[in-house]
Amino acid sequence: MEIVLVRHALPLRVELETGIADPELAAEGHEQAAKMAAYLGIEDVEAVYVSPLRRALETARPLCKVLGLEAVVSEGVAEFDRNSREYVPVEELRATNDPRWEKLLRGEWDGVDEDPSIFKARVVATVEDLIARHPGGRVVVVCHGGVINQYLAHV
């Protein structure tokens, strides 16, 4: 079994007064998604799972087209801030020395929807379930940095 964890491509920055920030990909993000599809599209992939967030769905779309597969949406690999009113790409937080970047590094998450231990348990259970469903295949999971970090910390 091989599982390929893919962080979504670069999304736009969104900061709202009300509602949920669910940004689409930036132009650069669409280019990144196309490159990822060209790279992984030559592999023998059994299934593609994807977070329900727009940035992940848009990242997975070109790969699914190349592979001729339908993405399976999995709530279990949604990011910890999925209901936040803002989304600032971590690349931007890091590049601008934003205080929120330092908080992320310390494990302090603003705008979280669930306790960090519950988030980790959800991610680990979901990924382990996907592994169990595909014992001999290669699976791609298009998700988020927090999801990938939590699963890698587990293994």
PDB file of C-alpha atoms in Angstrom:
ATOM      1  CA  MET A   1       0.000   0.000   0.000  1.00  0.00           C
ATOM      2  CA  GLU A   2       1.290   3.434  -0.878  1.00  0.00           C
ATOM      3  CA  ILE A   3      -0.392   6.624   0.264  1.00  0.00           C
ATOM      4  CA  VAL A   4       0.578   9.943  -1.314  1.00  0.00           C
ATOM      5  CA  LEU A   5      -0.343  12.960   0.821  1.00  0.00           C
ATOM      6  CA  VAL A   6      -0.575  16.132  -1.266  1.00  0.00           C
ATOM      7  CA  ARG A   7      -0.926  19.583   0.237  1.00  0.00           C
ATOM      8  CA  HIS A   8      -3.284  21.764  -1.777  1.00  0.00           C
ATOM      9  CA  ALA A   9      -1.806  24.303  -4.185  1.00  0.00           C
ATOM     10  CA  LEU A  10      -1.553  28.040  -3.435  1.00  0.00           C
ATOM     11  CA  PRO A  11      -4.947  29.626  -2.709  1.00  0.00           C
ATOM     12  CA  LEU A  12      -5.983  33.259  -2.585  1.00  0.00           C
ATOM     13  CA  ARG A  13      -5.983  35.223   0.655  1.00  0.00           C
ATOM     14  CA  VAL A  14      -9.495  35.699   2.060  1.00  0.00           C
ATOM     15  CA  GLU A  15     -10.464  37.700   5.155  1.00  0.00           C
ATOM     16  CA  LEU A  16     -14.183  38.072   5.836  1.00  0.00           C
ATOM     17  CA  GLU A  17     -16.219  39.889   8.477  1.00  0.00           C
ATOM     18  CA  THR A  18     -18.780  37.078   8.478  1.00  0.00           C
ATOM     19  CA  GLY A  19     -19.050  33.706   6.818  1.00  0.00           C
ATOM     20  CA  ILE A  20     -16.487  31.056   6.041  1.00  0.00           C
ATOM     21  CA  ALA A  21     -13.317  31.693   4.076  1.00  0.00           C
ATOM     22  CA  ASP A  22     -13.061  28.920   1.502  1.00  0.00           C
ATOM     23  CA  PRO A  23     -10.677  30.388  -1.061  1.00  0.00           C
ATOM     24  CA  GLU A  24     -10.169  29.277  -4.606  1.00  0.00           C
ATOM     25  CA  LEU A  25      -6.713  28.714  -6.004  1.00  0.00           C
ATOM     26  CA  ALA A  26      -4.590  31.629  -7.153  1.00  0.00           C
ATOM     27  CA  ALA A  27      -3.269  31.571 -10.734  1.00  0.00           C
ATOM     28  CA  GLU A  28       0.015  30.180  -9.388  1.00  0.00           C
ATOM     29  CA  GLY A  29      -1.967  27.515  -7.544  1.00  0.00           C
ATOM     30  CA  HIS A  30      -3.627  26.352 -10.757  1.00  0.00           C
ATOM     31  CA  GLU A  31      -0.160  26.050 -12.318  1.00  0.00           C
ATOM     32  CA  GLN A  32       1.028  24.032  -9.315  1.00  0.00           C
ATOM     33  CA  ALA A  33      -2.002  21.729  -9.553  1.00  0.00           C
ATOM     34  CA  ALA A  34      -1.336  21.133 -13.251  1.00  0.00           C
ATOM     35  CA  LYS A  35       2.307  20.262 -12.532  1.00  0.00           C
ATOM     36  CA  MET A  36       1.279  17.875  -9.765  1.00  0.00           C
ATOM     37  CA  ALA A  37      -1.206  16.219 -12.144  1.00  0.00           C
ATOM     38  CA  ALA A  38       1.490  15.781 -14.791  1.00  0.00           C
ATOM     39  CA  TYR A  39       3.834  14.262 -12.200  1.00  0.00           C
ATOM     40  CA  LEU A  40       1.400  11.892 -10.476  1.00  0.00           C
ATOM     41  CA  GLY A  41      -0.733  11.294 -13.557  1.00  0.00           C
ATOM     42  CA  ILE A  42       1.707   8.714 -14.891  1.00  0.00           C
ATOM     43  CA  GLU A  43       1.382   6.614 -11.732  1.00  0.00           C
ATOM     44  CA  ASP A  44      -1.006   3.725 -11.209  1.00  0.00           C
ATOM     45  CA  VAL A  45      -3.415   5.324  -8.734  1.00  0.00           C
ATOM     46  CA  GLU A  46      -6.331   3.342  -7.361  1.00  0.00           C
ATOM     47  CA  ALA A  47      -8.223   6.230  -5.747  1.00  0.00           C
ATOM     48  CA  VAL A  48      -8.073   9.953  -5.074  1.00  0.00           C
ATOM     49  CA  TYR A  49      -9.498  11.288  -1.825  1.00  0.00           C
ATOM     50  CA  VAL A  50      -9.882  14.997  -1.230  1.00  0.00           C
ATOM     51  CA  SER A  51     -10.805  17.440   1.507  1.00  0.00           C
ATOM     52  CA  PRO A  52     -14.144  19.207   0.958  1.00  0.00           C
ATOM     53  CA  LEU A  53     -12.435  22.616   0.970  1.00  0.00           C
ATOM     54  CA  ARG A  54     -12.280  24.439  -2.359  1.00  0.00           C
ATOM     55  CA  ARG A  55      -8.492  24.798  -2.419  1.00  0.00           C
ATOM     56  CA  ALA A  56      -8.107  21.020  -2.138  1.00  0.00           C
ATOM     57  CA  LEU A  57     -10.912  20.234  -4.594  1.00  0.00           C
ATOM     58  CA  GLU A  58      -9.403  22.558  -7.206  1.00  0.00           C
ATOM     59  CA  THR A  59      -5.959  21.034  -6.656  1.00  0.00           C
ATOM     60  CA  ALA A  60      -7.292  17.501  -7.159  1.00  0.00           C
ATOM     61  CA  ARG A  61      -9.347  18.279 -10.271  1.00  0.00           C
ATOM     62  CA  PRO A  62      -6.506  18.177 -12.871  1.00  0.00           C
ATOM     63  CA  LEU A  63      -5.112  14.943 -11.410  1.00  0.00           C
ATOM     64  CA  CYS A  64      -8.499  13.243 -11.504  1.00  0.00           C
ATOM     65  CA  LYS A  65      -8.957  14.341 -15.101  1.00  0.00           C
ATOM     66  CA  VAL A  66      -5.589  12.853 -16.129  1.00  0.00           C
ATOM     67  CA  LEU A  67      -6.238   9.623 -14.218  1.00  0.00           C
ATOM     68  CA  GLY A  68      -9.860   9.298 -15.292  1.00  0.00           C
ATOM     69  CA  LEU A  69     -10.928   8.972 -11.660  1.00  0.00           C
ATOM     70  CA  GLU A  70     -13.631  10.662  -9.640  1.00  0.00           C
ATOM     71  CA  ALA A  71     -12.346  12.223  -6.411  1.00  0.00           C
ATOM     72  CA  VAL A  72     -13.936  10.948  -3.214  1.00  0.00           C
ATOM     73  CA  VAL A  73     -14.616  13.793  -0.785  1.00  0.00           C
ATOM     74  CA  SER A  74     -13.550  12.985   2.780  1.00  0.00           C
ATOM     75  CA  GLU A  75     -14.509  15.261   5.672  1.00  0.00           C
ATOM     76  CA  GLY A  76     -11.875  13.472   7.735  1.00  0.00           C
ATOM     77  CA  VAL A  77      -9.040  15.226   5.886  1.00  0.00           C
ATOM     78  CA  ALA A  78     -10.474  18.753   6.164  1.00  0.00           C
ATOM     79  CA  GLU A  79      -8.170  21.304   7.796  1.00  0.00           C
ATOM     80  CA  PHE A  80      -8.465  22.399  11.430  1.00  0.00           C
ATOM     81  CA  ASP A  81      -9.554  25.917  10.412  1.00  0.00           C
ATOM     82  CA  ARG A  82     -12.203  24.850   7.914  1.00  0.00           C
ATOM     83  CA  ASN A  83     -14.860  27.171   9.367  1.00  0.00           C
ATOM     84  CA  SER A  84     -12.597  30.186   9.875  1.00  0.00           C
ATOM     85  CA  ARG A  85     -13.505  33.650   8.559  1.00  0.00           C
ATOM     86  CA  GLU A  86      -9.995  34.125   7.204  1.00  0.00           C
ATOM     87  CA  TYR A  87      -7.438  32.234   5.205  1.00  0.00           C
ATOM     88  CA  VAL A  88      -3.945  33.617   4.775  1.00  0.00           C
ATOM     89  CA  PRO A  89      -1.581  31.260   2.935  1.00  0.00           C
ATOM     90  CA  VAL A  90       1.165  30.013   5.255  1.00  0.00           C
ATOM     91  CA  GLU A  91       3.676  31.020   2.587  1.00  0.00           C
ATOM     92  CA  GLU A  92       2.539  34.617   3.082  1.00  0.00           C
ATOM     93  CA  LEU A  93       2.519  34.363   6.886  1.00  0.00           C
ATOM     94  CA  ARG A  94       6.087  33.072   6.842  1.00  0.00           C
ATOM     95  CA  ALA A  95       7.373  35.554   4.235  1.00  0.00           C
ATOM     96  CA  THR A  96       5.949  38.574   6.071  1.00  0.00           C
ATOM     97  CA  ASN A  97       6.956  37.393   9.559  1.00  0.00           C
ATOM     98  CA  ASP A  98       3.300  37.584  10.554  1.00  0.00           C
ATOM     99  CA  PRO A  99       2.806  36.869  14.292  1.00  0.00           C
ATOM    100  CA  ARG A 100       0.272  34.195  13.318  1.00  0.00           C
ATOM    101  CA  TRP A 101       3.142  32.216  11.732  1.00  0.00           C
ATOM    102  CA  GLU A 102       5.012  32.116  15.046  1.00  0.00           C
ATOM    103  CA  LYS A 103       1.828  30.999  16.798  1.00  0.00           C
ATOM    104  CA  LEU A 104       1.386  28.183  14.291  1.00  0.00           C
ATOM    105  CA  LEU A 105       4.950  27.037  14.920  1.00  0.00           C
ATOM    106  CA  ARG A 106       4.207  26.912  18.650  1.00  0.00           C
ATOM    107  CA  GLY A 107       1.058  24.885  18.034  1.00  0.00           C
ATOM    108  CA  GLU A 108      -1.249  27.761  18.941  1.00  0.00           C
ATOM    109  CA  TRP A 109      -4.015  27.889  16.354  1.00  0.00           C
ATOM    110  CA  ASP A 110      -6.358  30.829  15.990  1.00  0.00           C
ATOM    111  CA  GLY A 111      -9.802  30.209  14.573  1.00  0.00           C
ATOM    112  CA  VAL A 112      -9.745  26.470  15.182  1.00  0.00           C
ATOM    113  CA  ASP A 113     -12.927  24.477  14.961  1.00  0.00           C
ATOM    114  CA  GLU A 114     -11.846  21.623  17.165  1.00  0.00           C
ATOM    115  CA  ASP A 115      -9.416  20.812  19.913  1.00  0.00           C
ATOM    116  CA  PRO A 116      -5.966  19.908  18.506  1.00  0.00           C
ATOM    117  CA  SER A 117      -6.104  16.417  20.039  1.00  0.00           C
ATOM    118  CA  ILE A 118      -9.511  15.774  18.471  1.00  0.00           C
ATOM    119  CA  PHE A 119      -8.203  17.076  15.137  1.00  0.00           C
ATOM    120  CA  LYS A 120      -5.247  14.696  15.284  1.00  0.00           C
ATOM    121  CA  ALA A 121      -7.459  11.747  16.235  1.00  0.00           C
ATOM    122  CA  ARG A 122      -9.813  12.506  13.324  1.00  0.00           C
ATOM    123  CA  VAL A 123      -6.964  12.755  10.825  1.00  0.00           C
ATOM    124  CA  VAL A 124      -5.212   9.594  12.007  1.00  0.00           C
ATOM    125  CA  ALA A 125      -8.443   7.570  12.036  1.00  0.00           C
ATOM    126  CA  THR A 126      -9.358   8.766   8.542  1.00  0.00           C
ATOM    127  CA  VAL A 127      -5.968   8.069   6.971  1.00  0.00           C
ATOM    128  CA  GLU A 128      -5.724   4.668   8.678  1.00  0.00           C
ATOM    129  CA  ASP A 129      -9.189   3.827   7.311  1.00  0.00           C
ATOM    130  CA  LEU A 130      -8.118   4.803   3.776  1.00  0.00           C
ATOM    131  CA  ILE A 131      -5.041   2.604   4.111  1.00  0.00           C
ATOM    132  CA  ALA A 132      -7.188  -0.329   5.269  1.00  0.00           C
ATOM    133  CA  ARG A 133      -9.557   0.128   2.300  1.00  0.00           C
ATOM    134  CA  HIS A 134      -6.736  -0.104  -0.246  1.00  0.00           C
ATOM    135  CA  PRO A 135      -4.277  -2.727   1.055  1.00  0.00           C
ATOM    136  CA  GLY A 136      -2.484  -3.276  -2.243  1.00  0.00           C
ATOM    137  CA  GLY A 137      -2.980  -0.013  -4.088  1.00  0.00           C
ATOM    138  CA  ARG A 138      -1.666   3.508  -4.397  1.00  0.00           C
ATOM    139  CA  VAL A 139      -3.939   6.237  -3.055  1.00  0.00           C
ATOM    140  CA  VAL A 140      -3.591  10.006  -3.363  1.00  0.00           C
ATOM    141  CA  VAL A 141      -5.048  12.225  -0.633  1.00  0.00           C
ATOM    142  CA  VAL A 142      -5.268  15.925  -1.507  1.00  0.00           C
ATOM    143  CA  CYS A 143      -5.579  17.773   1.759  1.00  0.00           C
ATOM    144  CA  HIS A 144      -3.820  20.362   3.929  1.00  0.00           C
ATOM    145  CA  GLY A 145      -0.563  21.034   5.707  1.00  0.00           C
ATOM    146  CA  GLY A 146      -2.086  20.554   9.145  1.00  0.00           C
ATOM    147  CA  VAL A 147      -3.557  17.200   8.135  1.00  0.00           C
ATOM    148  CA  ILE A 148      -0.253  15.994   6.698  1.00  0.00           C
ATOM    149  CA  ASN A 149       1.693  17.198   9.742  1.00  0.00           C
ATOM    150  CA  GLN A 150      -0.648  15.431  12.159  1.00  0.00           C
ATOM    151  CA  TYR A 151      -0.484  12.139  10.303  1.00  0.00           C
ATOM    152  CA  LEU A 152       3.290  12.251   9.909  1.00  0.00           C
ATOM    153  CA  ALA A 153       3.641  13.028  13.621  1.00  0.00           C
ATOM    154  CA  HIS A 154       1.600   9.887  14.264  1.00  0.00           C
ATOM    155  CA  VAL A 155       3.775   7.577  12.179  1.00  0.00           C
TER     156      VAL A 155
END
